[in-house]
């Protein structure tokens, strides 16, 4: 076993990604906090982890840019000695009916959510140490199929399609590949543009009668990437409080 496991968390500067990065660090994993543009926010996450006694660095990368993603893996290798866990939490969402969706918004979502996931998965397949874990992030809307989420859900459906295929392709290396599909979760991305009434309605839908929190999702990811969750492989886990 490696002395210390090393994780790359894309989208690690805010929301669910930030909660995942700090959760993994609290469990003793060295973390590369990947970010697209929020350098200050990423630095705050690194400071939070190191202040608590953990090890972390920040690395800027557009997940759809294969050279930038390779450089992020290089930074993990050079600083911490390798990579054991990759969590691709970077994502983009634009809501609109299918009839009215601007195709430029569709292209931007698909570039980040599909191409970005594929690029990170490809680099993970090439670089992850044996015994590691890959977690991609989808959305429970793939199953819930809310109006105005057509373009977004389509991009995340592609993420789920990769999961079992990549798990099978990594046969023989003791690496797991899973997708976590959060339901409505109280992040800035989710809350932006919604009225209090809309938020309250969504919070009442799960039998647990609340919105998810970033920590709820981080706990699932920590399980899937840790020893207790290593027998779970090739799965999409709908972490949504029972909304479907």
mmCIF file of C-alpha atoms in Angstrom:
data_model
loop_
_atom_site.group_PDB
_atom_site.id
_atom_site.type_symbol
_atom_site.label_atom_id
_atom_site.label_comp_id
_atom_site.label_asym_id
_atom_site.label_seq_id
_atom_site.Cartn_x
_atom_site.Cartn_y
_atom_site.Cartn_z
ATOM 1 C CA UNK A 1 0.000 0.000 0.000
ATOM 2 C CA UNK A 2 1.125 3.554 -0.662
ATOM 3 C CA UNK A 3 2.008 5.504 2.438
ATOM 4 C CA UNK A 4 -0.453 8.275 1.634
ATOM 5 C CA UNK A 5 -3.171 8.218 -0.972
ATOM 6 C CA UNK A 6 -3.380 11.138 -3.361
ATOM 7 C CA UNK A 7 -6.580 12.546 -4.860
ATOM 8 C CA UNK A 8 -7.338 14.986 -7.656
ATOM 9 C CA UNK A 9 -10.689 16.730 -7.218
ATOM 10 C CA UNK A 10 -11.773 18.864 -10.167
ATOM 11 C CA UNK A 11 -14.256 21.613 -9.454
ATOM 12 C CA UNK A 12 -12.701 21.562 -6.015
ATOM 13 C CA UNK A 13 -12.894 25.269 -5.266
ATOM 14 C CA UNK A 14 -16.620 25.458 -4.469
ATOM 15 C CA UNK A 15 -19.824 23.593 -3.706
ATOM 16 C CA UNK A 16 -19.807 19.824 -3.784
ATOM 17 C CA UNK A 17 -16.219 19.656 -5.058
ATOM 18 C CA UNK A 18 -14.951 21.736 -2.138
ATOM 19 C CA UNK A 19 -16.768 19.487 0.356
ATOM 20 C CA UNK A 20 -15.250 16.409 -1.306
ATOM 21 C CA UNK A 21 -11.731 17.863 -1.229
ATOM 22 C CA UNK A 22 -11.921 18.751 2.469
ATOM 23 C CA UNK A 23 -13.568 15.424 3.365
ATOM 24 C CA UNK A 24 -10.871 13.364 1.640
ATOM 25 C CA UNK A 25 -8.159 15.509 3.208
ATOM 26 C CA UNK A 26 -9.677 15.007 6.668
ATOM 27 C CA UNK A 27 -9.375 11.262 6.086
ATOM 28 C CA UNK A 28 -5.661 11.587 5.436
ATOM 29 C CA UNK A 29 -5.557 11.870 1.650
ATOM 30 C CA UNK A 30 -3.305 14.442 -0.023
ATOM 31 C CA UNK A 31 -5.454 16.523 -2.365
ATOM 32 C CA UNK A 32 -4.940 18.416 -5.588
ATOM 33 C CA UNK A 33 -7.711 21.032 -5.704
ATOM 34 C CA UNK A 34 -8.527 21.472 -9.371
ATOM 35 C CA UNK A 35 -10.229 24.668 -10.473
ATOM 36 C CA UNK A 36 -11.130 26.399 -13.723
ATOM 37 C CA UNK A 37 -11.123 30.087 -12.797
ATOM 38 C CA UNK A 38 -11.595 30.533 -9.058
ATOM 39 C CA UNK A 39 -7.962 30.816 -7.985
ATOM 40 C CA UNK A 40 -8.760 32.647 -4.752
ATOM 41 C CA UNK A 41 -11.452 30.151 -3.792
ATOM 42 C CA UNK A 42 -9.117 27.236 -4.550
ATOM 43 C CA UNK A 43 -6.418 28.840 -2.401
ATOM 44 C CA UNK A 44 -8.944 29.091 0.445
ATOM 45 C CA UNK A 45 -9.621 25.355 0.199
ATOM 46 C CA UNK A 46 -5.893 24.604 0.267
ATOM 47 C CA UNK A 47 -5.459 26.886 3.288
ATOM 48 C CA UNK A 48 -8.358 25.177 5.071
ATOM 49 C CA UNK A 49 -6.871 21.746 4.463
ATOM 50 C CA UNK A 50 -3.335 22.673 5.462
ATOM 51 C CA UNK A 51 -4.521 24.557 8.564
ATOM 52 C CA UNK A 52 -6.161 21.322 9.685
ATOM 53 C CA UNK A 53 -2.888 19.440 9.220
ATOM 54 C CA UNK A 54 -3.527 18.058 5.751
ATOM 55 C CA UNK A 55 -1.589 18.291 2.497
ATOM 56 C CA UNK A 56 -2.971 20.077 -0.555
ATOM 57 C CA UNK A 57 -2.080 22.129 -3.593
ATOM 58 C CA UNK A 58 -4.238 23.951 -6.126
ATOM 59 C CA UNK A 59 -3.990 23.295 -9.877
ATOM 60 C CA UNK A 60 -5.736 25.279 -12.604
ATOM 61 C CA UNK A 61 -7.195 23.248 -15.449
ATOM 62 C CA UNK A 62 -10.054 23.456 -17.904
ATOM 63 C CA UNK A 63 -11.172 19.830 -17.732
ATOM 64 C CA UNK A 64 -11.904 19.793 -21.467
ATOM 65 C CA UNK A 65 -8.285 20.754 -22.254
ATOM 66 C CA UNK A 66 -6.259 17.556 -22.369
ATOM 67 C CA UNK A 67 -2.930 19.370 -21.970
ATOM 68 C CA UNK A 68 -4.119 21.235 -18.887
ATOM 69 C CA UNK A 69 -5.505 18.014 -17.376
ATOM 70 C CA UNK A 70 -2.225 16.201 -18.046
ATOM 71 C CA UNK A 71 -0.382 19.076 -16.337
ATOM 72 C CA UNK A 72 -2.669 18.713 -13.303
ATOM 73 C CA UNK A 73 -1.756 15.030 -13.066
ATOM 74 C CA UNK A 74 1.911 16.007 -13.469
ATOM 75 C CA UNK A 75 1.559 18.401 -10.526
ATOM 76 C CA UNK A 76 0.123 15.596 -8.395
ATOM 77 C CA UNK A 77 2.970 13.309 -9.433
ATOM 78 C CA UNK A 78 5.669 15.885 -8.764
ATOM 79 C CA UNK A 79 4.286 17.064 -5.420
ATOM 80 C CA UNK A 80 2.843 13.892 -3.897
ATOM 81 C CA UNK A 81 4.335 11.024 -5.923
ATOM 82 C CA UNK A 82 1.332 9.800 -7.910
ATOM 83 C CA UNK A 83 -2.457 9.655 -8.093
ATOM 84 C CA UNK A 84 -4.799 7.125 -6.452
ATOM 85 C CA UNK A 85 -8.197 8.850 -6.560
ATOM 86 C CA UNK A 86 -9.803 11.096 -9.155
ATOM 87 C CA UNK A 87 -13.131 12.845 -8.557
ATOM 88 C CA UNK A 88 -14.410 14.850 -11.518
ATOM 89 C CA UNK A 89 -16.776 17.340 -9.893
ATOM 90 C CA UNK A 90 -16.333 20.081 -12.493
ATOM 91 C CA UNK A 91 -19.577 20.795 -14.321
ATOM 92 C CA UNK A 92 -21.679 23.385 -16.093
ATOM 93 C CA UNK A 93 -25.464 23.859 -16.113
ATOM 94 C CA UNK A 94 -27.752 26.005 -18.263
ATOM 95 C CA UNK A 95 -31.497 25.605 -17.869
ATOM 96 C CA UNK A 96 -33.972 26.112 -20.691
ATOM 97 C CA UNK A 97 -36.710 24.287 -22.494
ATOM 98 C CA UNK A 98 -35.419 22.280 -25.411
ATOM 99 C CA UNK A 99 -37.310 24.569 -27.789
ATOM 100 C CA UNK A 100 -35.552 27.671 -26.471
ATOM 101 C CA UNK A 101 -32.083 26.413 -25.490
ATOM 102 C CA UNK A 102 -29.314 28.477 -27.055
ATOM 103 C CA UNK A 103 -27.050 26.035 -28.892
ATOM 104 C CA UNK A 104 -24.014 27.958 -27.665
ATOM 105 C CA UNK A 105 -25.089 27.093 -24.108
ATOM 106 C CA UNK A 106 -25.571 23.475 -25.185
ATOM 107 C CA UNK A 107 -22.072 23.388 -26.652
ATOM 108 C CA UNK A 108 -20.535 24.884 -23.504
ATOM 109 C CA UNK A 109 -22.320 22.335 -21.283
ATOM 110 C CA UNK A 110 -21.302 19.445 -23.450
ATOM 111 C CA UNK A 111 -17.707 20.657 -23.662
ATOM 112 C CA UNK A 112 -17.371 20.687 -19.878
ATOM 113 C CA UNK A 113 -19.684 17.848 -18.906
ATOM 114 C CA UNK A 114 -19.038 15.321 -21.694
ATOM 115 C CA UNK A 115 -15.644 16.157 -23.166
ATOM 116 C CA UNK A 116 -14.326 17.233 -19.761
ATOM 117 C CA UNK A 117 -15.443 14.018 -18.101
ATOM 118 C CA UNK A 118 -13.981 11.983 -20.958
ATOM 119 C CA UNK A 119 -10.625 13.800 -20.837
ATOM 120 C CA UNK A 120 -10.334 13.358 -17.056
ATOM 121 C CA UNK A 121 -11.399 9.701 -17.316
ATOM 122 C CA UNK A 122 -8.877 9.073 -20.086
ATOM 123 C CA UNK A 123 -6.014 10.596 -18.115
ATOM 124 C CA UNK A 124 -7.129 8.655 -15.030
ATOM 125 C CA UNK A 125 -7.055 5.392 -16.980
ATOM 126 C CA UNK A 126 -3.528 6.158 -18.109
ATOM 127 C CA UNK A 127 -2.107 7.439 -14.831
ATOM 128 C CA UNK A 128 -3.955 6.043 -11.798
ATOM 129 C CA UNK A 129 -1.998 3.733 -9.525
ATOM 130 C CA UNK A 130 -3.337 0.226 -9.031
ATOM 131 C CA UNK A 131 -5.922 -0.021 -6.253
ATOM 132 C CA UNK A 132 -7.314 3.431 -6.977
ATOM 133 C CA UNK A 133 -10.755 4.855 -7.638
ATOM 134 C CA UNK A 134 -12.465 7.136 -10.135
ATOM 135 C CA UNK A 135 -15.716 8.962 -9.340
ATOM 136 C CA UNK A 136 -17.571 11.029 -11.908
ATOM 137 C CA UNK A 137 -20.527 13.258 -11.086
ATOM 138 C CA UNK A 138 -23.902 13.069 -12.823
ATOM 139 C CA UNK A 139 -27.309 14.261 -11.628
ATOM 140 C CA UNK A 140 -30.505 12.600 -10.464
ATOM 141 C CA UNK A 141 -32.302 14.704 -13.084
ATOM 142 C CA UNK A 142 -31.267 12.016 -15.589
ATOM 143 C CA UNK A 143 -33.975 9.939 -13.895
ATOM 144 C CA UNK A 144 -36.273 12.715 -12.651
ATOM 145 C CA UNK A 145 -36.469 14.342 -16.091
ATOM 146 C CA UNK A 146 -37.604 17.789 -14.945
ATOM 147 C CA UNK A 147 -38.615 20.240 -17.690
ATOM 148 C CA UNK A 148 -35.893 22.787 -18.616
ATOM 149 C CA UNK A 149 -33.123 20.299 -17.743
ATOM 150 C CA UNK A 150 -33.035 18.620 -21.181
ATOM 151 C CA UNK A 151 -29.615 19.771 -22.341
ATOM 152 C CA UNK A 152 -28.032 19.350 -18.915
ATOM 153 C CA UNK A 153 -29.521 15.903 -18.300
ATOM 154 C CA UNK A 154 -28.424 14.788 -21.781
ATOM 155 C CA UNK A 155 -24.836 15.761 -21.001
ATOM 156 C CA UNK A 156 -24.910 13.939 -17.669
ATOM 157 C CA UNK A 157 -26.485 10.846 -19.229
ATOM 158 C CA UNK A 158 -23.306 10.615 -21.277
ATOM 159 C CA UNK A 159 -21.286 10.688 -18.055
ATOM 160 C CA UNK A 160 -23.221 7.705 -16.717
ATOM 161 C CA UNK A 161 -22.713 5.814 -19.980
ATOM 162 C CA UNK A 162 -18.942 5.831 -19.440
ATOM 163 C CA UNK A 163 -19.001 4.334 -15.960
ATOM 164 C CA UNK A 164 -19.300 0.577 -16.409
ATOM 165 C CA UNK A 165 -17.352 0.660 -19.672
ATOM 166 C CA UNK A 166 -14.336 2.277 -17.999
ATOM 167 C CA UNK A 167 -14.622 -0.068 -15.013
ATOM 168 C CA UNK A 168 -14.457 -3.025 -17.392
ATOM 169 C CA UNK A 169 -11.569 -1.557 -19.353
ATOM 170 C CA UNK A 170 -9.543 -1.235 -16.123
ATOM 171 C CA UNK A 171 -9.876 -4.942 -15.349
ATOM 172 C CA UNK A 172 -6.783 -6.323 -13.644
ATOM 173 C CA UNK A 173 -5.715 -3.069 -11.976
ATOM 174 C CA UNK A 174 -8.000 -3.154 -8.896
ATOM 175 C CA UNK A 175 -9.410 0.279 -9.811
ATOM 176 C CA UNK A 176 -13.084 1.101 -9.241
ATOM 177 C CA UNK A 177 -15.115 3.482 -11.388
ATOM 178 C CA UNK A 178 -18.432 4.868 -10.155
ATOM 179 C CA UNK A 179 -20.729 7.817 -10.734
ATOM 180 C CA UNK A 180 -22.478 9.797 -8.006
ATOM 181 C CA UNK A 181 -25.732 11.438 -9.123
ATOM 182 C CA UNK A 182 -26.836 14.051 -6.564
ATOM 183 C CA UNK A 183 -30.421 15.207 -6.255
ATOM 184 C CA UNK A 184 -31.294 18.806 -5.359
ATOM 185 C CA UNK A 185 -28.347 19.976 -3.257
ATOM 186 C CA UNK A 186 -27.935 23.330 -1.534
ATOM 187 C CA UNK A 187 -25.052 24.804 -3.523
ATOM 188 C CA UNK A 188 -24.720 28.244 -5.099
ATOM 189 C CA UNK A 189 -25.026 26.611 -8.546
ATOM 190 C CA UNK A 190 -28.332 24.987 -7.605
ATOM 191 C CA UNK A 191 -29.864 27.865 -5.625
ATOM 192 C CA UNK A 192 -29.033 30.584 -8.151
ATOM 193 C CA UNK A 193 -32.131 31.869 -9.926
ATOM 194 C CA UNK A 194 -34.652 29.869 -7.883
ATOM 195 C CA UNK A 195 -37.341 31.461 -5.733
ATOM 196 C CA UNK A 196 -37.841 30.507 -2.087
ATOM 197 C CA UNK A 197 -41.074 28.776 -3.100
ATOM 198 C CA UNK A 198 -39.284 26.669 -5.724
ATOM 199 C CA UNK A 199 -36.557 25.715 -3.267
ATOM 200 C CA UNK A 200 -39.124 24.797 -0.619
ATOM 201 C CA UNK A 201 -41.045 22.646 -3.104
ATOM 202 C CA UNK A 202 -37.904 20.747 -4.108
ATOM 203 C CA UNK A 203 -36.876 20.307 -0.476
ATOM 204 C CA UNK A 204 -40.193 18.595 0.298
ATOM 205 C CA UNK A 205 -39.958 16.020 -2.498
ATOM 206 C CA UNK A 206 -37.570 13.463 -0.914
ATOM 207 C CA UNK A 207 -38.988 11.328 1.915
ATOM 208 C CA UNK A 208 -36.253 12.853 4.089
ATOM 209 C CA UNK A 209 -37.878 16.251 3.433
ATOM 210 C CA UNK A 210 -34.855 18.438 2.900
ATOM 211 C CA UNK A 211 -32.334 19.435 0.289
ATOM 212 C CA UNK A 212 -29.080 17.571 0.187
ATOM 213 C CA UNK A 213 -25.920 19.265 1.405
ATOM 214 C CA UNK A 214 -22.451 19.190 -0.152
ATOM 215 C CA UNK A 215 -21.326 17.148 2.871
ATOM 216 C CA UNK A 216 -23.977 14.513 2.100
ATOM 217 C CA UNK A 217 -22.453 13.999 -1.335
ATOM 218 C CA UNK A 218 -18.884 14.177 -0.039
ATOM 219 C CA UNK A 219 -19.651 11.322 2.364
ATOM 220 C CA UNK A 220 -20.793 9.093 -0.501
ATOM 221 C CA UNK A 221 -17.672 9.917 -2.501
ATOM 222 C CA UNK A 222 -15.434 9.233 0.495
ATOM 223 C CA UNK A 223 -17.091 5.822 0.884
ATOM 224 C CA UNK A 224 -16.696 4.940 -2.794
ATOM 225 C CA UNK A 225 -13.041 5.974 -2.887
ATOM 226 C CA UNK A 226 -12.119 4.353 0.436
ATOM 227 C CA UNK A 227 -11.512 0.736 1.429
ATOM 228 C CA UNK A 228 -15.068 0.153 2.689
ATOM 229 C CA UNK A 229 -16.532 1.007 -0.718
ATOM 230 C CA UNK A 230 -14.043 -0.794 -2.925
ATOM 231 C CA UNK A 231 -16.430 -3.633 -3.806
ATOM 232 C CA UNK A 232 -18.831 -1.121 -5.377
ATOM 233 C CA UNK A 233 -17.785 -0.822 -9.016
ATOM 234 C CA UNK A 234 -19.359 0.302 -12.280
ATOM 235 C CA UNK A 235 -22.373 1.827 -10.540
ATOM 236 C CA UNK A 236 -24.360 5.052 -10.641
ATOM 237 C CA UNK A 237 -25.289 5.964 -7.067
ATOM 238 C CA UNK A 238 -28.285 8.294 -6.863
ATOM 239 C CA UNK A 239 -27.566 10.288 -3.695
ATOM 240 C CA UNK A 240 -30.830 12.181 -3.419
ATOM 241 C CA UNK A 241 -32.670 11.337 -0.193
ATOM 242 C CA UNK A 242 -35.102 9.045 -1.986
ATOM 243 C CA UNK A 243 -36.511 11.606 -4.429
ATOM 244 C CA UNK A 244 -36.825 8.779 -6.993
#
